[in-house]
JSON list of C-alpha atoms in Angstrom, two decimals:
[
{"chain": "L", "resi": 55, "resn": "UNK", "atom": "CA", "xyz": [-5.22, 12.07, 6.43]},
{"chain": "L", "resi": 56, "resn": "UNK", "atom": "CA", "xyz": [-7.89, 9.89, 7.85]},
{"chain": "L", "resi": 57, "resn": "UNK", "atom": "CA", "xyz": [-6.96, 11.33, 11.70]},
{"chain": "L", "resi": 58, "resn": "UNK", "atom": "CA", "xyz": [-8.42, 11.15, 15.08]},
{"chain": "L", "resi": 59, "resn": "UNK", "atom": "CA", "xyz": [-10.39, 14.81, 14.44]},
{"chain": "L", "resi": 60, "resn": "UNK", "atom": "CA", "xyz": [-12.24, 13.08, 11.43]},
{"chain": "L", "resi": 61, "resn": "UNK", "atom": "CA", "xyz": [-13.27, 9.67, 13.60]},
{"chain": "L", "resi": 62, "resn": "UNK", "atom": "CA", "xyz": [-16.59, 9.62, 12.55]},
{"chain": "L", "resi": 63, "resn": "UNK", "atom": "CA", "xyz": [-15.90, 9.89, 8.93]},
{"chain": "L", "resi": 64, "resn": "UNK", "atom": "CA", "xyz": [-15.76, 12.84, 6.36]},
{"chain": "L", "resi": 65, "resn": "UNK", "atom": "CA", "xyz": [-14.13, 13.70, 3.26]},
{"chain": "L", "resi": 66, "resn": "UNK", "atom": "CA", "xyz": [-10.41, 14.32, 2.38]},
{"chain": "L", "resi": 67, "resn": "UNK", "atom": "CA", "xyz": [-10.26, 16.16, -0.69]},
{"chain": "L", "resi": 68, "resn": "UNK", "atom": "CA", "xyz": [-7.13, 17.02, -3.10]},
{"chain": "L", "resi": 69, "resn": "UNK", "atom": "CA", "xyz": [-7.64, 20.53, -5.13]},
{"chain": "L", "resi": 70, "resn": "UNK", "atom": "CA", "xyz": [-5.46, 22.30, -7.48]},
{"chain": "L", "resi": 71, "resn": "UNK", "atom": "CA", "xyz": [-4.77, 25.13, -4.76]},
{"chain": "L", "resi": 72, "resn": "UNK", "atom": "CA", "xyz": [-5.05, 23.25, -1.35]},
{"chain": "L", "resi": 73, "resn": "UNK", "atom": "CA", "xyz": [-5.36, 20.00, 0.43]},
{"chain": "L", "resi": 74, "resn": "UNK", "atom": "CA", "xyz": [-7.32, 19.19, 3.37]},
{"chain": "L", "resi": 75, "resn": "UNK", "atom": "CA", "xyz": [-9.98, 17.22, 5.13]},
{"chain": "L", "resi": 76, "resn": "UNK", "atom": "CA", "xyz": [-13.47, 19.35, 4.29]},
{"chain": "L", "resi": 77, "resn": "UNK", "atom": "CA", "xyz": [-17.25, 17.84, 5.46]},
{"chain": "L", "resi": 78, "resn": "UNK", "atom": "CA", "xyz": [-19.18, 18.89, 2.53]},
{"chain": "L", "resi": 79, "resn": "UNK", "atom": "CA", "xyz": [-18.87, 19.31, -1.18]},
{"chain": "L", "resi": 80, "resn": "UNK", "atom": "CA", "xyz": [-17.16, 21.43, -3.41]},
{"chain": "L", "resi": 81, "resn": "UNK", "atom": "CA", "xyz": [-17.21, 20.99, -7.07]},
{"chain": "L", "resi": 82, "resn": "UNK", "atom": "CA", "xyz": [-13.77, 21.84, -7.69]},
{"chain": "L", "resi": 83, "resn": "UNK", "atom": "CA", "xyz": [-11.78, 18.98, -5.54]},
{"chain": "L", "resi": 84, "resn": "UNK", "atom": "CA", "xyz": [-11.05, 15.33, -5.97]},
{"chain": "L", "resi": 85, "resn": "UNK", "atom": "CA", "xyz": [-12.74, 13.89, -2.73]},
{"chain": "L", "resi": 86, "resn": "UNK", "atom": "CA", "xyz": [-12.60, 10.59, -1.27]},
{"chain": "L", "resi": 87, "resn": "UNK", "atom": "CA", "xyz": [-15.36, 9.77, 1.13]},
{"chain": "L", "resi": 88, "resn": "UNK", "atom": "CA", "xyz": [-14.77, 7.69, 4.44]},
{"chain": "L", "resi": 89, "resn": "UNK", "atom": "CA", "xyz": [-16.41, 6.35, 7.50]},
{"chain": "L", "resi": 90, "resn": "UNK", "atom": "CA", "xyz": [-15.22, 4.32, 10.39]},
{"chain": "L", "resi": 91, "resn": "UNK", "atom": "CA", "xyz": [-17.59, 1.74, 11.05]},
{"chain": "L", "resi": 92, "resn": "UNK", "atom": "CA", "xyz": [-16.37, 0.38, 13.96]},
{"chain": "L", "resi": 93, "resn": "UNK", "atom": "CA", "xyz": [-13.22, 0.93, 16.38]},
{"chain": "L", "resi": 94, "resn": "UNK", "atom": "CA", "xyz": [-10.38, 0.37, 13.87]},
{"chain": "L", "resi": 95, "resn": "UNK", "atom": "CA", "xyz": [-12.68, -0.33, 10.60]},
{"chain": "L", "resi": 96, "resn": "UNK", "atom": "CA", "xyz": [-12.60, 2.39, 7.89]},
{"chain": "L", "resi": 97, "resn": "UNK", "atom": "CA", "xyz": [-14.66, 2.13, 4.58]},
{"chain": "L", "resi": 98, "resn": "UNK", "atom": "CA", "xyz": [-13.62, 3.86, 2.22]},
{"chain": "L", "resi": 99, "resn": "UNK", "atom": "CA", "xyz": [-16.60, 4.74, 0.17]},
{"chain": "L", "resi": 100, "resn": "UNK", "atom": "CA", "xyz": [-16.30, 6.62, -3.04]},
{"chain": "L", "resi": 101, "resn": "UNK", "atom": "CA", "xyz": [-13.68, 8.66, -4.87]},
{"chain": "L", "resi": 102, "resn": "UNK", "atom": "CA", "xyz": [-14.80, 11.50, -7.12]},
{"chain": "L", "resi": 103, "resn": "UNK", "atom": "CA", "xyz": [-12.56, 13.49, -9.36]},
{"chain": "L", "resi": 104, "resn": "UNK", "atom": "CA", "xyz": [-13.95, 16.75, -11.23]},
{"chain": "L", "resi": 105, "resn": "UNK", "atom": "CA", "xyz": [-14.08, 16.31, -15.13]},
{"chain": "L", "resi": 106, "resn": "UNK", "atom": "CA", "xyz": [-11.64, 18.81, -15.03]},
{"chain": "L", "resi": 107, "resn": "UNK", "atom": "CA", "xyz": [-9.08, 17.15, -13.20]},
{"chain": "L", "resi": 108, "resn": "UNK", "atom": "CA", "xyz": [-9.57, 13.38, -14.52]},
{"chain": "L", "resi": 109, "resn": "UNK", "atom": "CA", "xyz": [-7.01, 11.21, -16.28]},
{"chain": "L", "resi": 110, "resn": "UNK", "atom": "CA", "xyz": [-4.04, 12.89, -14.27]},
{"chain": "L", "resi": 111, "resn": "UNK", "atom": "CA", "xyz": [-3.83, 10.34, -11.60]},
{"chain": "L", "resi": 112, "resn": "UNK", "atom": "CA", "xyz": [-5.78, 12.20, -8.66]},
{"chain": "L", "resi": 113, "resn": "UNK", "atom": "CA", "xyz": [-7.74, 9.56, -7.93]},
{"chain": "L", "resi": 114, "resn": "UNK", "atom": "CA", "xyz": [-4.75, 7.06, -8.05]},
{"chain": "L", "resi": 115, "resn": "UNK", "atom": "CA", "xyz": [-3.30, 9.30, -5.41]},
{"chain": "L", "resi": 116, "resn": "UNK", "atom": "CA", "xyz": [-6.30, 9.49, -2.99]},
{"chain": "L", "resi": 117, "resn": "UNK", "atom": "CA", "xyz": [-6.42, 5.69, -3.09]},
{"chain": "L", "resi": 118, "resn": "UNK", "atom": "CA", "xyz": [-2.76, 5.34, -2.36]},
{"chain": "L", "resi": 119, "resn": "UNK", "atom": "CA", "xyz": [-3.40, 8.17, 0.65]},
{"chain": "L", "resi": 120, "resn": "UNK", "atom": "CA", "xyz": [-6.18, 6.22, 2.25]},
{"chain": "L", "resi": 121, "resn": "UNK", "atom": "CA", "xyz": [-4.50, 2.93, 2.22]},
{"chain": "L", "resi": 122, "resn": "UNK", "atom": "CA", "xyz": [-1.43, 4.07, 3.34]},
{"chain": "L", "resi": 123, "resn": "UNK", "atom": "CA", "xyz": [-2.92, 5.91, 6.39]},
{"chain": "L", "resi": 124, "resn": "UNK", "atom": "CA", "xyz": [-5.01, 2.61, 7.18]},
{"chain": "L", "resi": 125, "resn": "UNK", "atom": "CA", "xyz": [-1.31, 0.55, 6.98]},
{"chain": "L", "resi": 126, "resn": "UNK", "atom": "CA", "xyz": [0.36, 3.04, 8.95]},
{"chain": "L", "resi": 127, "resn": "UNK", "atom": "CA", "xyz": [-2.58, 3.26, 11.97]},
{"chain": "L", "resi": 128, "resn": "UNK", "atom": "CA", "xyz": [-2.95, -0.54, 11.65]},
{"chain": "L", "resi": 129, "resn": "UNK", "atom": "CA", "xyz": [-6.55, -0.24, 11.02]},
{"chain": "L", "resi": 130, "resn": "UNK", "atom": "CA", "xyz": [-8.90, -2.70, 8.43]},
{"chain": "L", "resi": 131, "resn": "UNK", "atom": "CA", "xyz": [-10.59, -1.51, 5.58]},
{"chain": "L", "resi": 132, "resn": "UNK", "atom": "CA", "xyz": [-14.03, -2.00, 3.74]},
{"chain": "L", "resi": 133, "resn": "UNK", "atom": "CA", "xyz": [-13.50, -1.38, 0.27]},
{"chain": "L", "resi": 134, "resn": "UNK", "atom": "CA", "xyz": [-17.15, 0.16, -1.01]},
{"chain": "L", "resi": 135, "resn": "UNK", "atom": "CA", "xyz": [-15.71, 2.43, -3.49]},
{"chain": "L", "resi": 136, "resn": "UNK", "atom": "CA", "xyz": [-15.57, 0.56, -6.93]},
{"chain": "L", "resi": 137, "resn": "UNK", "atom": "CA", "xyz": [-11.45, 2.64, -7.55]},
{"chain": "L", "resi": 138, "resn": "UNK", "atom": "CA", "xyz": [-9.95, 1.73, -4.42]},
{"chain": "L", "resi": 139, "resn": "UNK", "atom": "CA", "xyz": [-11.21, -1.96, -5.22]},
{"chain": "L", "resi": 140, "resn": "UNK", "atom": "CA", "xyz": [-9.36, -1.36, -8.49]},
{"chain": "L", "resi": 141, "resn": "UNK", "atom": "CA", "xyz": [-6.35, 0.17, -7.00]},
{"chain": "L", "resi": 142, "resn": "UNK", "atom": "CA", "xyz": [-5.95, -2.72, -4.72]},
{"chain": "L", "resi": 143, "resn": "UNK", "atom": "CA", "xyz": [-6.20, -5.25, -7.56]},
{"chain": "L", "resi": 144, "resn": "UNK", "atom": "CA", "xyz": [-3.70, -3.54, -9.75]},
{"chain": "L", "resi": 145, "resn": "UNK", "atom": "CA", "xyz": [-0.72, -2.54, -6.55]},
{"chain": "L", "resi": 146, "resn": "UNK", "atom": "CA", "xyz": [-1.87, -5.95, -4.38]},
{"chain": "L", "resi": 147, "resn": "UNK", "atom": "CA", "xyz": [0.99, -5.02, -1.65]},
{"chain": "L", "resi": 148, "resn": "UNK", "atom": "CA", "xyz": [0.84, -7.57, 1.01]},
{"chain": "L", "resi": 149, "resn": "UNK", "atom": "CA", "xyz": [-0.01, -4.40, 3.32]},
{"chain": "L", "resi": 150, "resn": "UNK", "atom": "CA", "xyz": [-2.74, -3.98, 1.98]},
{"chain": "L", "resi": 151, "resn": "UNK", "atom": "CA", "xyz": [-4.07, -7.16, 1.54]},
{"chain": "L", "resi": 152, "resn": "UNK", "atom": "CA", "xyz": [-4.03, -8.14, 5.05]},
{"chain": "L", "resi": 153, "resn": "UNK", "atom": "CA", "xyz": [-5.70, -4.96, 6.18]},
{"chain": "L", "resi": 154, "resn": "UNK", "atom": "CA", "xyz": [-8.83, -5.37, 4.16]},
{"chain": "L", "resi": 155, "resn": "UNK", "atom": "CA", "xyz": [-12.21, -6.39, 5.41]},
{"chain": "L", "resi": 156, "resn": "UNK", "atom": "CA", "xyz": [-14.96, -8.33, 3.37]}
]
């Protein structure tokens, strides 16, 4: 998701047809914008779901995505994006809660 190739930040984006990392817009994909910030430190910045696509969980899923990666690579993570402060309040796994950053 997050990987080495996208170190200084980007966008990971869900669509109905693909899924990928992609550094710029596109009106048609769920996005979730990132940036390391230091070494290990990702924030993860805002989601964005096309009107389309809302109330079917996409967002939910980029959330989970993100926060799973940042568990897996052992990294900490800023929180700027209003969702994924949401997300964390409503699933607080201990994972996650000791892998965020004020």
């Amino acid at each position: 998701m997050l990987g080495p190739g996208a170190r200084s930040g980007g966008v990971v984006g869900w669509g109905c047809r693909e899924q990928g990392y992609r550094r710029g817009g596109c009106h048609d994909r769920a996005v979730l914008l990132y940036e390391y910030v230091g070494k290990r430190i990702v924030d993860l910045q805002h989601t964005e779901v096309p009107d389309a696509y809302r109330g079917r969980g996409i967002a939910k899923h980029l959330a989970k995505a993100a926060l799973d990666f940042v568990v897996e690579e052992d990294l900490k993570a800023h929180l700027t994006c209003w969702y994924i402060q949401k997300y964390v309040k409503e699933n607080p796994l201990p994972q996650y809660l000791e892998r965020l950053q004020p």
